Coordinates of N, CA and C in Angstrom, one line a residue:
X1 N -49.5 2.1 -15.9 CA -48.1 2.1 -15.6 C -47.8 1.1 -14.5
X2 N -46.7 0.4 -14.6 CA -46.2 -0.5 -13.6 C -44.8 -0.2 -13.2
X3 N -44.4 -0.9 -12.1 CA -43.1 -0.6 -11.5 C -42.0 -1.3 -12.3
X4 N -40.7 -1.0 -12.1 CA -39.6 -1.5 -12.9 C -39.5 -3.0 -12.8
X5 N -39.6 -3.6 -11.6 CA -39.5 -5.0 -11.5 C -40.7 -5.8 -12.2
X6 N -41.9 -5.3 -12.0 CA -43.0 -5.9 -12.7 C -42.9 -5.8 -14.2
X7 N -42.4 -4.6 -14.7 CA -42.2 -4.4 -16.1 C -41.2 -5.4 -16.7
X8 N -40.1 -5.6 -16.0 CA -39.1 -6.6 -16.5 C -39.6 -8.0 -16.5
X9 N -40.4 -8.3 -15.5 CA -41.0 -9.7 -15.4 C -41.9 -10.0 -16.5
X10 N -42.6 -9.0 -17.1 CA -43.5 -9.2 -18.2 C -42.8 -9.6 -19.5
X11 N -41.5 -9.2 -19.6 CA -40.8 -9.5 -20.9 C -40.5 -10.9 -21.0
X12 N -41.0 -11.6 -22.1 CA -40.8 -13.0 -22.3 C -39.5 -13.3 -22.9
X13 N -39.0 -12.5 -23.8 CA -37.8 -12.8 -24.6 C -36.5 -12.5 -23.8
X14 N -35.6 -13.5 -23.6 CA -34.3 -13.2 -23.0 C -33.6 -12.1 -23.7
X15 N -33.7 -12.0 -25.0 CA -33.0 -11.0 -25.8 C -33.5 -9.6 -25.4
X16 N -34.8 -9.4 -25.3 CA -35.4 -8.1 -24.9 C -35.0 -7.8 -23.5
X17 N -35.0 -8.8 -22.6 CA -34.6 -8.5 -21.2 C -33.1 -8.0 -21.1
X18 N -32.3 -8.7 -22.0 CA -30.9 -8.3 -22.0 C -30.8 -6.8 -22.5
X19 N -31.6 -6.4 -23.5 CA -31.5 -5.0 -23.9 C -32.0 -4.1 -22.8
X20 N -33.1 -4.4 -22.1 CA -33.6 -3.6 -21.0 C -32.5 -3.4 -19.9
X21 N -31.9 -4.5 -19.5 CA -30.9 -4.5 -18.5 C -29.7 -3.6 -18.9
X22 N -29.2 -3.8 -20.2 CA -28.1 -3.0 -20.7 C -28.5 -1.5 -20.7
X23 N -29.6 -1.2 -21.2 CA -30.1 0.2 -21.3 C -30.1 0.8 -19.9
X24 N -30.7 0.1 -19.0 CA -30.7 0.5 -17.6 C -29.3 0.8 -17.0
X25 N -28.4 -0.1 -17.3 CA -27.0 0.1 -16.8 C -26.4 1.3 -17.4
X26 N -26.5 1.5 -18.7 CA -25.8 2.7 -19.4 C -26.5 4.0 -19.1
X27 N -27.7 4.0 -18.7 CA -28.4 5.2 -18.3 C -28.0 5.7 -17.0
X28 N -27.6 4.8 -16.1 CA -27.2 5.1 -14.8 C -28.3 5.8 -14.0
X29 N -28.0 7.0 -13.5 CA -29.0 7.8 -12.7 C -29.8 8.8 -13.6
X30 N -29.6 8.8 -14.9 CA -30.3 9.7 -15.8 C -31.6 9.1 -16.2
X31 N -32.5 9.9 -16.8 CA -33.8 9.4 -17.3 C -33.5 8.4 -18.4
X32 N -32.5 8.6 -19.2 CA -32.3 7.8 -20.4 C -30.8 7.9 -20.8
X33 N -30.2 7.0 -21.5 CA -28.8 7.1 -21.9 C -28.7 8.0 -23.1
X34 N -27.5 8.5 -23.4 CA -27.3 9.2 -24.6 C -27.0 8.1 -25.7
X35 N -27.2 8.4 -26.9 CA -27.0 7.5 -28.0 C -25.5 7.0 -28.0
X36 N -24.6 7.9 -27.7 CA -23.2 7.6 -27.7 C -22.8 6.6 -26.5
X37 N -23.7 6.5 -25.5 CA -23.4 5.5 -24.5 C -23.7 4.1 -24.9
X38 N -24.4 3.9 -26.0 CA -24.8 2.5 -26.4 C -23.8 2.0 -27.3
X39 N -23.1 0.9 -26.9 CA -22.0 0.3 -27.6 C -22.5 -1.0 -28.2
X40 N -22.5 -1.1 -29.5 CA -23.0 -2.3 -30.2 C -22.3 -3.6 -29.7
X41 N -21.0 -3.5 -29.5 CA -20.3 -4.7 -29.1 C -20.7 -5.3 -27.7
X42 N -21.4 -4.4 -26.9 CA -21.8 -4.8 -25.6 C -23.2 -5.5 -25.6
X43 N -23.9 -5.4 -26.8 CA -25.2 -6.1 -26.9 C -25.3 -6.9 -28.2
X44 N -24.2 -7.6 -28.5 CA -24.1 -8.3 -29.7 C -25.3 -9.3 -29.9
X45 N -25.8 -9.9 -28.9 CA -26.9 -10.9 -29.1 C -28.2 -10.2 -29.5
X46 N -28.3 -8.9 -29.2 CA -29.5 -8.2 -29.4 C -29.5 -7.6 -30.9
X47 N -28.3 -7.4 -31.4 CA -28.2 -6.6 -32.7 C -29.1 -7.1 -33.8
X48 N -29.2 -8.4 -34.0 CA -30.0 -8.8 -35.2 C -31.5 -8.3 -35.1
X49 N -32.0 -8.1 -33.9 CA -33.4 -7.8 -33.6 C -33.6 -6.3 -33.3
X50 N -32.6 -5.5 -33.4 CA -32.6 -4.1 -32.9 C -33.2 -3.2 -34.0
X51 N -33.7 -2.1 -33.5 CA -34.1 -1.0 -34.4 C -34.0 0.3 -33.6
X52 N -33.8 1.4 -34.3 CA -33.7 2.7 -33.6 C -34.4 3.8 -34.5
X53 N -35.1 4.7 -33.8 CA -35.7 5.8 -34.5 C -35.2 7.1 -33.9
X54 N -35.0 8.1 -34.8 CA -34.6 9.4 -34.3 C -35.8 10.3 -34.4
X55 N -36.1 11.1 -33.4 CA -37.2 12.0 -33.4 C -36.7 13.4 -33.9
X56 N -37.2 13.9 -35.0 CA -36.8 15.2 -35.6 C -37.3 16.3 -34.8
X57 N -36.8 17.5 -35.0 CA -37.3 18.7 -34.4 C -38.8 19.0 -34.7
X58 N -39.3 18.4 -35.8 CA -40.7 18.6 -36.2 C -41.5 17.4 -35.6
X59 N -41.0 16.7 -34.7 CA -41.7 15.5 -34.1 C -42.1 14.4 -35.1
X60 N -41.1 14.2 -36.0 CA -41.3 13.1 -36.9 C -40.3 12.0 -36.6
X61 N -40.8 10.8 -36.5 CA -39.9 9.7 -36.3 C -39.3 9.2 -37.6
X62 N -38.0 9.1 -37.6 CA -37.3 8.6 -38.8 C -36.4 7.4 -38.4
X63 N -36.5 6.3 -39.2 CA -35.7 5.1 -38.8 C -34.3 5.4 -39.0
X64 N -33.5 5.1 -37.9 CA -32.1 5.3 -37.9 C -31.3 4.1 -38.3
X65 N -31.7 2.9 -37.7 CA -31.1 1.7 -38.1 C -32.0 0.5 -37.8
X66 N -31.7 -0.6 -38.5 CA -32.4 -1.9 -38.2 C -31.4 -3.0 -38.2
X67 N -31.7 -4.0 -37.3 CA -30.8 -5.2 -37.2 C -30.9 -6.1 -38.4
X68 N -30.0 -7.0 -38.5 CA -29.9 -7.9 -39.7 C -31.2 -8.7 -39.9
X69 N -31.8 -9.2 -38.8 CA -33.0 -10.1 -39.0 C -34.2 -9.2 -39.6
X70 N -34.3 -8.0 -39.2 CA -35.3 -7.1 -39.7 C -35.0 -6.7 -41.2
X71 N -33.7 -6.4 -41.4 CA -33.3 -6.1 -42.8 C -33.5 -7.2 -43.7
X72 N -33.2 -8.4 -43.3 CA -33.4 -9.6 -44.2 C -34.9 -9.8 -44.5
X73 N -35.7 -9.7 -43.4 CA -37.1 -9.9 -43.6 C -37.7 -8.8 -44.6
X74 N -37.2 -7.6 -44.6 CA -37.7 -6.6 -45.4 C -37.1 -6.5 -46.8
X75 N -35.9 -7.0 -46.9 CA -35.2 -7.0 -48.2 C -35.0 -5.7 -48.8
X76 N -34.8 -4.6 -48.0 CA -34.6 -3.3 -48.5 C -34.0 -2.4 -47.4
X77 N -33.4 -1.3 -47.8 CA -32.8 -0.3 -46.9 C -34.0 0.5 -46.4
X78 N -34.1 0.6 -45.1 CA -35.2 1.3 -44.5 C -34.8 2.6 -43.8
X79 N -33.5 3.0 -43.8 CA -33.0 4.2 -43.1 C -33.7 5.4 -43.6
X80 N -34.1 6.3 -42.7 CA -34.8 7.5 -43.0 C -36.3 7.4 -43.2
X81 N -36.8 6.2 -43.2 CA -38.2 6.0 -43.4 C -39.0 6.4 -42.2
X82 N -40.2 6.9 -42.4 CA -41.1 7.3 -41.3 C -42.1 6.1 -41.1
X83 N -42.7 6.0 -40.0 CA -43.7 4.9 -39.8 C -44.8 4.9 -40.8
X84 N -45.2 6.1 -41.3 CA -46.3 6.2 -42.3 C -45.8 5.8 -43.7
X85 N -44.5 5.7 -43.9 CA -43.9 5.2 -45.1 C -44.0 3.7 -45.1
X86 N -44.0 3.1 -43.9 CA -43.8 1.6 -43.8 C -45.0 0.9 -43.5
X87 N -46.0 1.5 -42.8 CA -47.2 0.8 -42.4 C -48.4 1.5 -43.0
X88 N -49.5 0.6 -43.2 CA -50.7 1.2 -43.8 C -51.4 2.1 -42.7
X89 N -52.3 3.0 -43.2 CA -53.1 3.8 -42.3 C -54.1 2.9 -41.6
X90 N -54.4 3.1 -40.4 CA -53.9 4.1 -39.5 C -52.7 3.6 -38.6
X91 N -52.2 2.4 -38.9 CA -51.1 1.8 -38.1 C -49.9 2.7 -38.1
X92 N -49.5 3.3 -39.2 CA -48.3 4.2 -39.2 C -48.4 5.3 -38.3
X93 N -49.6 6.0 -38.3 CA -49.8 7.1 -37.4 C -49.8 6.7 -35.9
X94 N -50.4 5.5 -35.6 CA -50.4 5.0 -34.3 C -49.0 4.7 -33.8
X95 N -48.1 4.1 -34.7 CA -46.7 3.9 -34.3 C -46.0 5.2 -34.1
X96 N -46.2 6.2 -34.9 CA -45.6 7.5 -34.8 C -45.9 8.0 -33.4
X97 N -47.2 8.0 -33.0 CA -47.6 8.5 -31.7 C -47.0 7.7 -30.5
X98 N -46.9 6.4 -30.7 CA -46.2 5.5 -29.6 C -44.8 5.9 -29.5
X99 N -44.1 6.1 -30.6 CA -42.7 6.5 -30.5 C -42.5 7.8 -29.8
X100 N -43.3 8.8 -30.2 CA -43.3 10.1 -29.5 C -43.5 10.0 -28.0
X101 N -44.5 9.2 -27.6 CA -44.8 8.9 -26.2 C -43.6 8.4 -25.5
X102 N -42.9 7.4 -26.0 CA -41.8 6.8 -25.4 C -40.7 7.8 -25.2
X103 N -40.4 8.6 -26.3 CA -39.3 9.5 -26.2 C -39.6 10.7 -25.4
X104 N -40.8 11.3 -25.4 CA -41.1 12.5 -24.8 C -41.5 12.4 -23.3
X105 N -42.2 11.4 -22.9 CA -42.7 11.3 -21.5 C -41.6 11.3 -20.5
X106 N -40.5 10.7 -20.5 CA -40.2 9.4 -21.3 C -40.8 8.2 -20.5
X107 N -40.9 7.1 -21.3 CA -41.5 5.9 -20.8 C -40.8 4.7 -21.5
X108 N -40.9 3.6 -20.9 CA -40.5 2.3 -21.6 C -41.8 1.6 -22.0
X109 N -41.8 1.0 -23.2 CA -43.0 0.3 -23.6 C -42.6 -1.1 -24.0
X110 N -43.5 -2.0 -23.5 CA -43.3 -3.5 -23.9 C -44.6 -4.0 -24.4
X111 N -44.7 -4.5 -25.6 CA -45.9 -5.1 -26.1 C -45.7 -6.6 -26.4
X112 N -46.7 -7.4 -26.1 CA -46.7 -8.8 -26.4 C -48.0 -9.2 -27.0
X113 N -48.0 -10.1 -28.0 CA -49.2 -10.5 -28.6 C -49.1 -11.2 -29.9
X114 N -50.1 -11.1 -30.7 CA -50.1 -11.8 -32.0 C -49.5 -10.9 -33.1
X115 N -48.8 -11.5 -34.0 CA -48.1 -10.7 -35.1 C -48.9 -11.0 -36.4
X116 N -49.2 -9.9 -37.1 CA -50.0 -10.1 -38.3 C -49.2 -9.5 -39.5
X117 N -49.4 -10.1 -40.6 CA -48.9 -9.7 -41.9 C -50.1 -9.5 -42.8
X118 N -50.6 -8.2 -42.9 CA -51.9 -8.0 -43.5 C -52.9 -8.7 -42.6
X119 N -53.9 -9.4 -43.1 CA -54.9 -10.0 -42.3 C -54.5 -11.4 -41.7
X120 N -53.3 -11.9 -42.1 CA -52.9 -13.2 -41.7 C -52.0 -13.2 -40.4
X121 N -52.4 -14.0 -39.4 CA -51.6 -14.1 -38.2 C -50.4 -15.0 -38.6
X122 N -49.2 -14.5 -38.4 CA -48.0 -15.2 -38.8 C -47.2 -15.7 -37.6
X123 N -47.7 -15.4 -36.4 CA -47.0 -15.8 -35.2 C -47.3 -15.0 -34.0
X124 N -46.4 -15.1 -33.0 CA -46.6 -14.3 -31.8 C -45.2 -13.5 -31.6
X125 N -45.3 -12.5 -30.9 CA -44.0 -11.7 -30.7 C -44.1 -10.8 -29.6
X126 N -43.0 -10.1 -29.4 CA -42.9 -9.1 -28.4 C -41.9 -8.0 -28.8
X127 N -42.2 -6.8 -28.3 CA -41.4 -5.6 -28.7 C -41.1 -4.7 -27.5
X128 N -39.9 -4.3 -27.4 CA -39.5 -3.4 -26.3 C -39.0 -2.1 -27.0
X129 N -39.5 -1.0 -26.4 CA -39.1 0.4 -26.9 C -38.6 1.2 -25.7
X130 N -37.4 1.8 -25.9 CA -36.7 2.5 -24.8 C -36.3 3.9 -25.4
X131 N -36.4 5.0 -24.6 CA -35.9 6.3 -25.1 C -34.4 6.5 -24.9
X132 N -33.9 7.3 -25.8 CA -32.5 7.8 -25.7 C -32.4 9.2 -26.0
X133 N -31.4 9.9 -25.6 CA -31.1 11.3 -25.9 C -29.9 11.2 -27.0
X134 N -30.0 12.1 -27.9 CA -28.9 12.1 -28.9 C -27.7 12.9 -28.6
X135 N -27.7 13.5 -27.4 CA -26.5 14.3 -26.9 C -26.5 15.7 -27.4
X136 N -27.4 16.1 -28.3 CA -27.5 17.5 -28.8 C -28.9 18.1 -28.6
X137 N -29.6 17.5 -27.6 CA -30.9 18.0 -27.2 C -32.0 17.3 -27.9
X138 N -31.7 16.3 -28.8 CA -32.7 15.6 -29.5 C -33.0 14.2 -28.8
X139 N -34.0 13.6 -29.2 CA -34.4 12.3 -28.6 C -34.6 11.2 -29.7
X140 N -34.7 10.0 -29.2 CA -34.9 8.9 -30.1 C -35.5 7.7 -29.3
X141 N -35.7 6.6 -30.0 CA -36.2 5.4 -29.4 C -35.4 4.2 -30.0
X142 N -34.9 3.4 -29.1 CA -34.2 2.2 -29.4 C -35.0 1.0 -28.9
X143 N -35.0 0.0 -29.6 CA -35.7 -1.2 -29.2 C -35.4 -2.4 -30.0
X144 N -36.1 -3.5 -29.7 CA -35.9 -4.7 -30.4 C -37.3 -5.4 -30.5
X145 N -37.4 -6.3 -31.5 CA -38.6 -7.1 -31.7 C -38.2 -8.5 -31.9
X146 N -39.0 -9.4 -31.3 CA -38.8 -10.8 -31.5 C -40.0 -11.5 -32.0
X147 N -39.9 -12.2 -33.0 CA -41.1 -12.9 -33.6 C -40.9 -14.4 -33.5
X148 N -41.9 -15.1 -33.0 CA -42.0 -16.6 -33.0 C -43.0 -16.9 -34.1
X149 N -42.4 -17.4 -35.3 CA -43.3 -17.6 -36.4 C -44.3 -18.8 -36.1
X150 N -45.5 -18.7 -36.7 CA -46.4 -19.8 -36.6 C -46.0 -20.8 -37.6
X151 N -46.3 -22.0 -37.4 CA -46.0 -23.1 -38.3 C -47.1 -23.4 -39.2
X152 N -46.8 -23.7 -40.5 CA -47.7 -24.1 -41.5 C -48.3 -25.5 -41.0
X153 N -49.6 -25.6 -40.8 CA -50.2 -26.9 -40.4 C -49.9 -28.1 -41.3
X154 N -49.7 -27.8 -42.6 CA -49.4 -28.9 -43.5 C -48.0 -29.4 -43.5
X155 N -47.0 -28.5 -43.3 CA -45.6 -28.8 -43.4 C -44.9 -28.8 -42.1
X156 N -45.4 -28.1 -41.1 CA -44.7 -27.9 -39.8 C -43.6 -26.9 -39.9
X157 N -43.4 -26.3 -41.1 CA -42.3 -25.3 -41.2 C -42.9 -23.9 -40.9
X158 N -42.0 -22.9 -40.6 CA -42.5 -21.6 -40.4 C -43.2 -21.1 -41.6
X159 N -44.3 -20.3 -41.4 CA -45.1 -19.8 -42.5 C -44.3 -18.9 -43.4
X160 N -44.5 -19.0 -44.7 CA -43.9 -18.1 -45.7 C -44.6 -16.7 -45.6
X161 N -43.7 -15.7 -45.7 CA -44.3 -14.3 -45.6 C -43.7 -13.5 -46.8
X162 N -44.5 -12.5 -47.2 CA -44.0 -11.5 -48.2 C -43.1 -10.5 -47.5
X163 N -41.9 -10.3 -48.0 CA -41.0 -9.4 -47.3 C -41.2 -7.9 -47.7
X164 N -42.2 -7.6 -48.3 CA -42.4 -6.2 -48.8 C -43.2 -5.3 -47.8
X165 N -43.7 -5.8 -46.7 CA -44.5 -5.0 -45.8 C -44.1 -5.4 -44.3
X166 N -44.3 -4.4 -43.5 CA -43.9 -4.7 -42.1 C -45.0 -5.5 -41.4
X167 N -44.6 -6.1 -40.3 CA -45.5 -6.9 -39.5 C -46.1 -6.0 -38.4
X168 N -47.3 -6.3 -38.1 CA -48.0 -5.5 -37.0 C -48.2 -6.4 -35.8
X169 N -47.8 -5.9 -34.6 CA -47.9 -6.6 -33.4 C -49.2 -6.1 -32.7
X170 N -50.1 -6.9 -32.5 CA -51.4 -6.5 -31.8 C -51.5 -7.3 -30.5
X171 N -51.4 -6.5 -29.4 CA -51.5 -7.2 -28.1 C -51.5 -6.2 -27.0
X172 N -51.1 -6.7 -25.8 CA -51.2 -5.9 -24.6 C -49.9 -5.1 -24.5
X173 N -50.0 -3.8 -24.1 CA -48.8 -2.9 -23.9 C -48.7 -2.6 -22.5
X174 N -47.4 -2.7 -22.0 CA -47.1 -2.4 -20.6 C -46.2 -1.2 -20.6
X175 N -46.4 -0.2 -19.7 CA -45.6 1.0 -19.7 C -44.9 1.2 -18.4
X176 N -43.7 1.7 -18.4 CA -42.9 2.0 -17.3 C -42.6 3.5 -17.4
X177 N -43.1 4.3 -16.6 CA -42.9 5.7 -16.6 C -41.5 6.0 -15.9
X178 N -40.6 6.7 -16.6 CA -39.3 6.9 -16.0 C -39.2 8.1 -15.2
X179 N -38.4 8.0 -14.2 CA -38.1 9.1 -13.3 C -36.6 9.1 -13.0
X180 N -36.0 10.2 -12.6 CA -34.5 10.1 -12.3 C -34.3 9.1 -11.1
X181 N -33.2 8.3 -11.2 CA -32.9 7.3 -10.2 C -32.5 8.0 -8.9

């Protein structure tokens, strides 16, 4: 676990830093903001890269929404899907546990590293995951992911990828344990 300032400094993407700063502003002195505090128009630059999960009473993460860049990459509606529906084993279960950790501890998670599509490294990226309360006693995780695609050595263009599977980010994770302000 690291402190707030060190956590923010680790974040490479300006888009992800913008989301962290916004989330911090709307949470105020609480551990986390309510879902109703988050106003899409106030984070327009982040929206294409955003995703949100709702944690059910049975501790199951269900995808609540995805941004346009994620939707276009996947070419399908993902709402209601579980991590185990989207990722191969054991990755789906690991993502489920990470989402529960972020929501329940609560903690902020930032991961940076290589992005894989199956066995193929397709670029580098970073991911920010932040907890929220749903206002009815439930929890969730909102975040964003940013991918810098690798270039095909023959053409210099971003690598072609199959849009039917999620990408896996393998790298270093930094955690910020939350406490009331």
